């Protein structure tokens, strides 16, 4: 038992509380157990008159079995009120200190109508908890949006939508894959965690939503793209998501993650910048690119993802795992598997479709398994196809028929693997 406590405490010490509403660890989700703490409760364990980081250190040492001087009554650390001093109390203490706020509104949802009402009437700090089961949308769909909210959270009090049980997540069903968006959020500071979304033309769409997080979600069975950050949605994170079987109706528009809008699109803002796609599993049967970064976007980061190329359609010029058309994109530490898909003709590509855009990419630490050295068109299977676009590369690897990875960073003869005219190799230390 002591080893378990030690592992859990160390985990909590390393966890990023910037994503606290989504990061869950066994039964000790810091955000969940904070629901029961009141503003009047304190844990001044060191007796200095304040509840601060010093108290966190003392409580953590106490739970680890480290000899610790405790000047106050240790029972003050029982913030959960269950008569025990444990990791739940440590979580609650950290939550109070780091956020200086408390979740005061827990909304338990178990039906479609309850979910619709909770989304439409959400206020900062709401924690909307979905019971296990299926939520089938019915009724009218204003502007094609089904489950939807225009409410804003705040930095100190984001709005959270999550499944009660991440191991058996709630499933949001759209009406049909030919039309409509299953879940559309157009407010800032949302955390969407551990839900499944299926059945609409689009799965999850953030419109004019900044500082929002989509984490641990599964999106599948969509007529077009799975997740879309659109209409000036910036500083958002798509993390640890599984997106597959997209583009079932319109394969050329079946991206797993789509950031921004094409230049000929009207009605939406183009500035979708500083967004991150992290640690996602994308594919199989993603009909278009796994990630498409559109022109007029800046600072997109795509990192630590796995791309499964099986099922890519090749329609609408979809022939690579990632297509970069914005500026300052960072593509790093990803792994791609072509998996015999003859529609994939290169691992990555970068394009200038609008003057001055598609520039200054940084591509490094990626591993791609391309199956063959020559594609079905008879052209060499390049790691990166980029023309009139500036890009800096290093530490990238590729494999052909034998599946053995080799470095593609041959500066003297880079055209073997990079079809680029404005390429820079980063100087190695």
XYZ file of C-alpha atoms in Angstrom:
429
model
C 0.000 0.000 0.000
C 2.848 2.403 0.829
C 4.377 1.789 -2.637
C 1.055 2.588 -4.267
C 0.794 5.840 -2.328
C 4.351 6.745 -3.244
C 3.736 6.170 -6.949
C 0.526 8.151 -6.862
C 2.067 11.050 -4.988
C 4.996 11.229 -7.376
C 2.589 11.169 -10.295
C 0.593 14.020 -8.855
C 3.729 16.017 -8.257
C 4.640 15.750 -11.936
C 1.174 16.254 -13.396
C 0.425 19.435 -15.301
C -2.304 21.333 -13.502
C -2.734 23.547 -16.568
C -4.873 20.736 -17.879
C -6.211 19.751 -14.462
C -9.817 19.416 -15.545
C -8.909 16.644 -17.970
C -5.959 14.881 -16.371
C -7.377 11.974 -14.383
C -5.530 9.472 -12.203
C -7.467 6.515 -10.863
C -9.980 7.688 -8.245
C -8.104 10.821 -7.451
C -9.035 13.327 -10.127
C -7.943 16.591 -8.525
C -10.732 18.557 -10.095
C -13.436 16.104 -9.134
C -12.604 15.713 -5.479
C -12.263 19.462 -5.138
C -16.000 19.695 -5.579
C -16.622 18.991 -1.925
C -14.187 21.428 -0.330
C -15.625 24.620 1.115
C -14.024 28.066 1.107
C -13.835 28.052 4.901
C -11.734 24.881 5.131
C -7.965 25.283 5.406
C -4.949 23.052 5.808
C -2.321 25.149 7.582
C -0.191 22.114 8.384
C 3.012 24.010 9.226
C 1.205 26.464 11.502
C 2.437 29.634 9.819
C -1.033 31.083 9.416
C -1.208 30.465 5.679
C -2.269 27.641 3.392
C 0.426 27.543 0.714
C 3.000 25.406 -1.104
C 4.873 24.719 2.136
C 1.838 22.821 3.396
C 1.765 20.803 0.169
C 5.373 19.708 0.694
C 4.710 18.662 4.282
C 1.594 16.681 3.371
C 3.362 15.014 0.464
C 6.266 13.983 2.699
C 3.814 12.704 5.297
C 2.138 10.476 2.709
C 5.515 9.236 1.463
C 6.536 8.260 4.971
C 9.298 10.860 5.148
C 9.998 12.099 8.677
C 8.301 15.474 8.798
C 7.802 18.099 11.468
C 4.111 18.897 11.696
C 3.430 21.892 13.909
C -0.340 22.025 13.470
C -3.019 19.390 13.901
C -2.597 16.930 11.010
C -6.354 16.394 10.981
C -6.588 19.839 9.366
C -5.338 18.118 6.215
C -8.516 16.012 6.001
C -10.069 18.334 3.440
C -12.276 15.607 1.993
C -13.851 15.018 5.421
C -13.674 11.241 5.188
C -11.714 10.780 8.417
C -8.515 9.802 6.590
C -5.440 11.667 5.393
C -4.740 10.475 1.871
C -3.979 11.486 -1.682
C -7.449 12.911 -2.165
C -6.607 15.553 0.404
C -3.307 16.311 -1.331
C -5.136 16.834 -4.612
C -7.655 19.150 -3.021
C -4.937 21.140 -1.306
C -3.028 21.598 -4.565
C -6.183 22.569 -6.378
C -7.004 25.272 -3.830
C -3.512 26.746 -3.899
C -2.893 26.631 -7.641
C -6.311 27.795 -8.762
C -7.519 29.804 -5.756
C -10.963 28.721 -6.737
C -13.339 25.833 -6.365
C -15.748 23.966 -8.550
C -19.102 24.925 -7.124
C -21.488 23.590 -9.752
C -21.562 19.898 -10.577
C -24.180 19.009 -13.161
C -24.916 15.316 -13.484
C -26.398 14.401 -16.845
C -28.008 11.133 -17.905
C -30.283 12.058 -20.841
C -30.115 13.962 -24.108
C -32.410 16.732 -22.881
C -30.388 17.189 -19.695
C -27.207 17.430 -21.750
C -28.690 19.998 -24.134
C -29.857 22.118 -21.217
C -26.523 21.877 -19.388
C -24.604 22.989 -22.473
C -26.915 25.852 -23.336
C -26.967 27.218 -19.767
C -23.367 26.588 -18.716
C -21.545 29.136 -16.567
C -17.870 29.403 -15.583
C -16.809 26.578 -13.290
C -19.541 24.167 -14.362
C -18.494 20.520 -14.310
C -20.912 18.705 -16.627
C -20.622 14.988 -15.899
C -22.085 12.515 -18.389
C -23.320 9.195 -17.084
C -22.355 6.119 -19.051
C -24.595 5.534 -22.070
C -25.664 6.827 -25.475
C -26.951 10.349 -26.114
C -28.877 10.499 -29.379
C -29.611 13.997 -30.599
C -33.159 14.684 -31.698
C -35.091 17.804 -32.604
C -34.118 20.849 -34.642
C -30.502 21.673 -35.430
C -30.030 25.465 -35.674
C -27.356 26.117 -38.310
C -26.703 22.404 -38.373
C -25.307 22.277 -34.814
C -26.616 19.523 -32.561
C -25.160 19.412 -29.045
C -23.915 22.992 -28.734
C -22.954 25.808 -26.407
C -22.053 29.469 -26.837
C -21.128 29.920 -23.165
C -17.706 31.058 -21.974
C -15.631 29.720 -19.158
C -12.735 31.682 -17.705
C -9.063 30.955 -17.078
C -9.754 30.410 -13.384
C -13.077 28.665 -13.931
C -13.215 26.727 -17.215
C -16.327 24.804 -18.185
C -15.770 21.050 -18.178
C -17.699 18.426 -20.147
C -16.589 14.902 -19.319
C -17.656 11.317 -18.865
C -18.289 10.093 -15.366
C -16.340 6.924 -16.149
C -13.455 7.385 -18.616
C -13.238 3.613 -19.048
C -16.830 3.556 -20.302
C -17.246 6.961 -21.888
C -20.545 8.520 -22.832
C -21.298 8.459 -26.571
C -22.755 11.508 -28.351
C -24.568 10.504 -31.552
C -25.335 12.828 -34.413
C -28.456 12.371 -36.479
C -26.733 11.347 -39.727
C -23.226 11.513 -41.244
C -24.443 13.513 -44.234
C -25.016 16.743 -42.316
C -24.607 18.618 -39.064
C -22.023 18.927 -36.301
C -22.421 16.598 -33.330
C -20.715 18.822 -30.717
C -20.046 22.508 -31.387
C -18.518 24.833 -28.799
C -18.226 28.548 -29.520
C -17.111 29.764 -26.100
C -13.657 30.179 -24.549
C -12.018 28.078 -21.833
C -13.695 24.703 -22.277
C -12.356 21.286 -21.295
C -13.932 18.415 -23.242
C -12.701 15.142 -21.816
C -13.145 11.423 -22.311
C -16.245 11.323 -24.485
C -17.045 9.583 -27.764
C -18.566 11.435 -30.697
C -20.001 9.850 -33.831
C -22.601 10.105 -36.531
C -22.553 13.690 -37.828
C -20.939 15.294 -40.827
C -18.430 16.793 -38.382
C -17.581 15.414 -34.959
C -16.291 18.145 -32.627
C -16.000 21.745 -33.822
C -14.557 24.674 -31.899
C -15.745 27.957 -33.402
C -14.239 31.175 -32.044
C -13.196 29.208 -28.980
C -9.849 30.021 -27.406
C -7.909 28.288 -24.615
C -10.034 25.146 -24.891
C -8.896 21.534 -24.506
C -10.190 18.384 -26.203
C -8.618 15.483 -24.333
C -9.034 11.714 -24.303
C -11.906 11.793 -26.792
C -12.728 9.305 -29.549
C -14.273 10.646 -32.746
C -15.367 8.317 -35.541
C -18.009 7.597 -38.163
C -18.193 11.177 -39.461
C -19.179 12.139 -42.979
C -16.347 14.686 -43.188
C -13.682 15.743 -40.663
C -13.430 14.465 -37.121
C -12.199 17.494 -35.130
C -12.152 21.040 -36.527
C -10.642 24.131 -34.882
C -12.280 26.954 -36.835
C -13.327 30.626 -36.888
C -10.450 32.244 -34.954
C -10.114 29.403 -32.450
C -6.624 29.835 -31.004
C -4.441 28.546 -28.174
C -6.386 25.283 -28.021
C -5.110 21.744 -27.408
C -6.233 18.438 -28.923
C -4.579 15.809 -26.744
C -4.643 12.016 -26.421
C -7.553 11.663 -28.831
C -8.345 8.724 -31.109
C -9.845 9.784 -34.438
C -10.680 7.202 -37.096
C -13.175 6.337 -39.835
C -13.720 9.898 -41.031
C -14.883 11.110 -44.441
C -17.416 8.322 -44.833
C -19.598 10.556 -47.034
C -17.106 13.127 -48.377
C -13.677 11.452 -48.402
C -11.855 14.523 -49.718
C -12.918 16.425 -46.600
C -12.367 13.613 -44.131
C -9.405 14.953 -42.146
C -8.898 13.660 -38.626
C -7.902 17.097 -37.299
C -8.480 20.228 -39.390
C -7.086 23.567 -38.265
C -8.353 26.817 -39.781
C -10.211 27.320 -43.058
C -9.248 27.377 -46.714
C -8.782 30.816 -48.279
C -11.900 30.477 -50.423
C -14.081 29.810 -47.361
C -16.466 32.550 -46.292
C -18.174 33.248 -42.988
C -15.347 32.228 -40.655
C -12.282 33.951 -39.225
C -8.992 32.559 -40.512
C -6.756 33.272 -37.509
C -6.623 29.880 -35.817
C -3.181 30.136 -34.269
C -0.986 28.578 -31.597
C -2.996 25.381 -31.451
C -1.479 22.037 -30.460
C -2.255 18.480 -31.558
C -0.487 16.206 -29.101
C -0.200 12.460 -28.454
C -3.165 11.583 -30.664
C -3.807 8.324 -32.510
C -5.142 9.231 -35.944
C -6.430 6.531 -38.277
C -7.132 4.023 -39.635
C -9.640 4.990 -42.312
C -9.021 8.707 -42.119
C -10.037 9.510 -45.679
C -8.052 12.766 -46.024
C -4.939 13.994 -44.184
C -4.484 13.117 -40.554
C -3.763 16.788 -39.795
C -4.416 19.632 -42.236
C -3.028 23.019 -41.177
C -4.595 25.707 -43.323
C -3.203 28.990 -44.623
C -3.462 32.098 -42.403
C -2.696 30.046 -39.273
C 0.443 30.533 -37.177
C 2.349 28.483 -34.633
C 0.583 25.116 -34.889
C 2.365 22.306 -33.014
C 1.859 18.647 -34.004
C 3.781 16.342 -31.713
C 4.006 12.766 -30.437
C 1.162 11.545 -32.636
C 0.713 8.224 -34.432
C -0.624 8.244 -38.002
C -2.176 5.113 -39.512
C -2.411 5.585 -43.279
C -4.724 2.667 -43.969
C -7.864 3.873 -45.750
C -6.715 7.298 -46.994
C -8.753 8.072 -50.135
C -6.397 10.240 -52.156
C -9.304 12.544 -52.985
C -8.915 16.332 -52.910
C -5.115 15.935 -53.027
C -4.912 13.966 -49.797
C -1.652 12.057 -50.200
C 0.337 12.578 -46.989
C -0.058 12.285 -43.238
C 0.194 16.041 -42.642
C -0.250 19.015 -44.955
C 1.213 22.315 -43.711
C -0.059 25.554 -45.263
C 0.284 27.876 -42.279
C 3.372 29.635 -40.904
C 5.667 28.619 -38.076
C 4.332 25.078 -37.801
C 6.293 22.636 -35.636
C 6.047 18.964 -36.620
C 8.008 16.833 -34.188
C 8.381 13.370 -32.708
C 5.528 11.803 -34.671
C 5.343 8.287 -36.099
C 3.636 7.488 -39.384
C 2.683 4.126 -40.871
C 1.682 4.020 -44.536
C 0.311 0.504 -43.984
C 0.164 -0.318 -47.685
C -2.033 2.616 -48.650
C -1.054 3.364 -52.259
C -2.772 6.782 -52.090
C -0.029 8.064 -49.793
C 2.737 9.414 -52.032
C 4.937 11.153 -49.424
C 5.052 11.328 -45.650
C 4.581 15.074 -45.212
C 4.041 18.105 -47.388
C 4.193 21.859 -47.126
C 2.443 24.172 -49.559
C 2.168 27.881 -50.237
C -1.445 28.307 -51.347
C -1.582 31.968 -50.261
C 1.209 34.490 -50.726
C 3.563 34.523 -47.756
C 2.068 31.457 -46.125
C 3.345 27.909 -45.708
C 6.651 29.260 -44.358
C 9.099 28.732 -41.508
C 8.200 25.172 -40.583
C 10.342 23.175 -38.158
C 10.279 19.416 -38.794
C 12.299 17.088 -36.589
C 12.349 13.847 -34.635
C 9.784 12.106 -36.863
C 9.735 8.424 -37.857
C 7.814 7.186 -40.892
C 7.376 3.682 -42.288
C 6.534 4.119 -45.961
C 6.562 0.478 -47.179
C 8.001 1.321 -50.594
C 10.683 3.582 -52.071
C 8.622 4.426 -55.174
C 4.918 5.235 -55.186
C 2.283 4.068 -57.637
C 2.872 7.164 -59.780
C 6.469 6.093 -60.312
C 7.825 8.969 -58.228
C 10.214 8.573 -55.324
C 8.632 8.264 -51.901
C 9.827 11.482 -50.262
C 9.893 12.259 -46.591
C 8.841 15.861 -47.245
C 7.549 17.552 -50.372
C 7.882 21.326 -50.069
C 8.359 23.920 -52.780
C 8.881 27.673 -52.320
C 8.351 27.106 -48.597
C 11.042 27.610 -45.953
C 11.605 24.677 -43.615
C 14.262 23.598 -41.114
C 14.785 19.872 -40.485
C 16.849 17.509 -38.370
C 16.775 14.022 -36.832
C 14.136 12.575 -39.158
C 14.023 8.901 -40.155
C 12.229 6.846 -42.780
C 11.854 3.172 -43.711
C 11.093 1.587 -47.085
C 10.401 -2.042 -48.057
C 12.545 -3.686 -45.387
C 11.032 -1.652 -42.561
C 14.445 -0.563 -41.290
C 14.652 3.087 -40.325
C 17.432 5.213 -41.791
C 18.289 8.880 -41.434
C 17.029 11.146 -44.202
C 19.218 14.043 -43.110
C 21.853 13.758 -45.832
C 22.767 17.409 -46.238
C 25.044 16.748 -49.206
C 22.408 14.836 -51.129
C 19.176 15.857 -49.415
C 17.104 15.636 -52.610
C 17.023 11.868 -52.169
C 14.474 12.333 -49.402
C 13.422 15.991 -49.407
C 11.802 17.428 -52.513
C 12.417 20.974 -51.278
C 14.132 24.058 -52.667
C 14.250 26.165 -49.477
C 15.505 23.600 -46.984
C 17.792 24.258 -44.017
C 19.461 21.617 -41.904
C 19.758 22.598 -38.282
C 23.351 22.654 -37.105
C 23.899 19.814 -34.671
C 25.596 20.358 -31.319
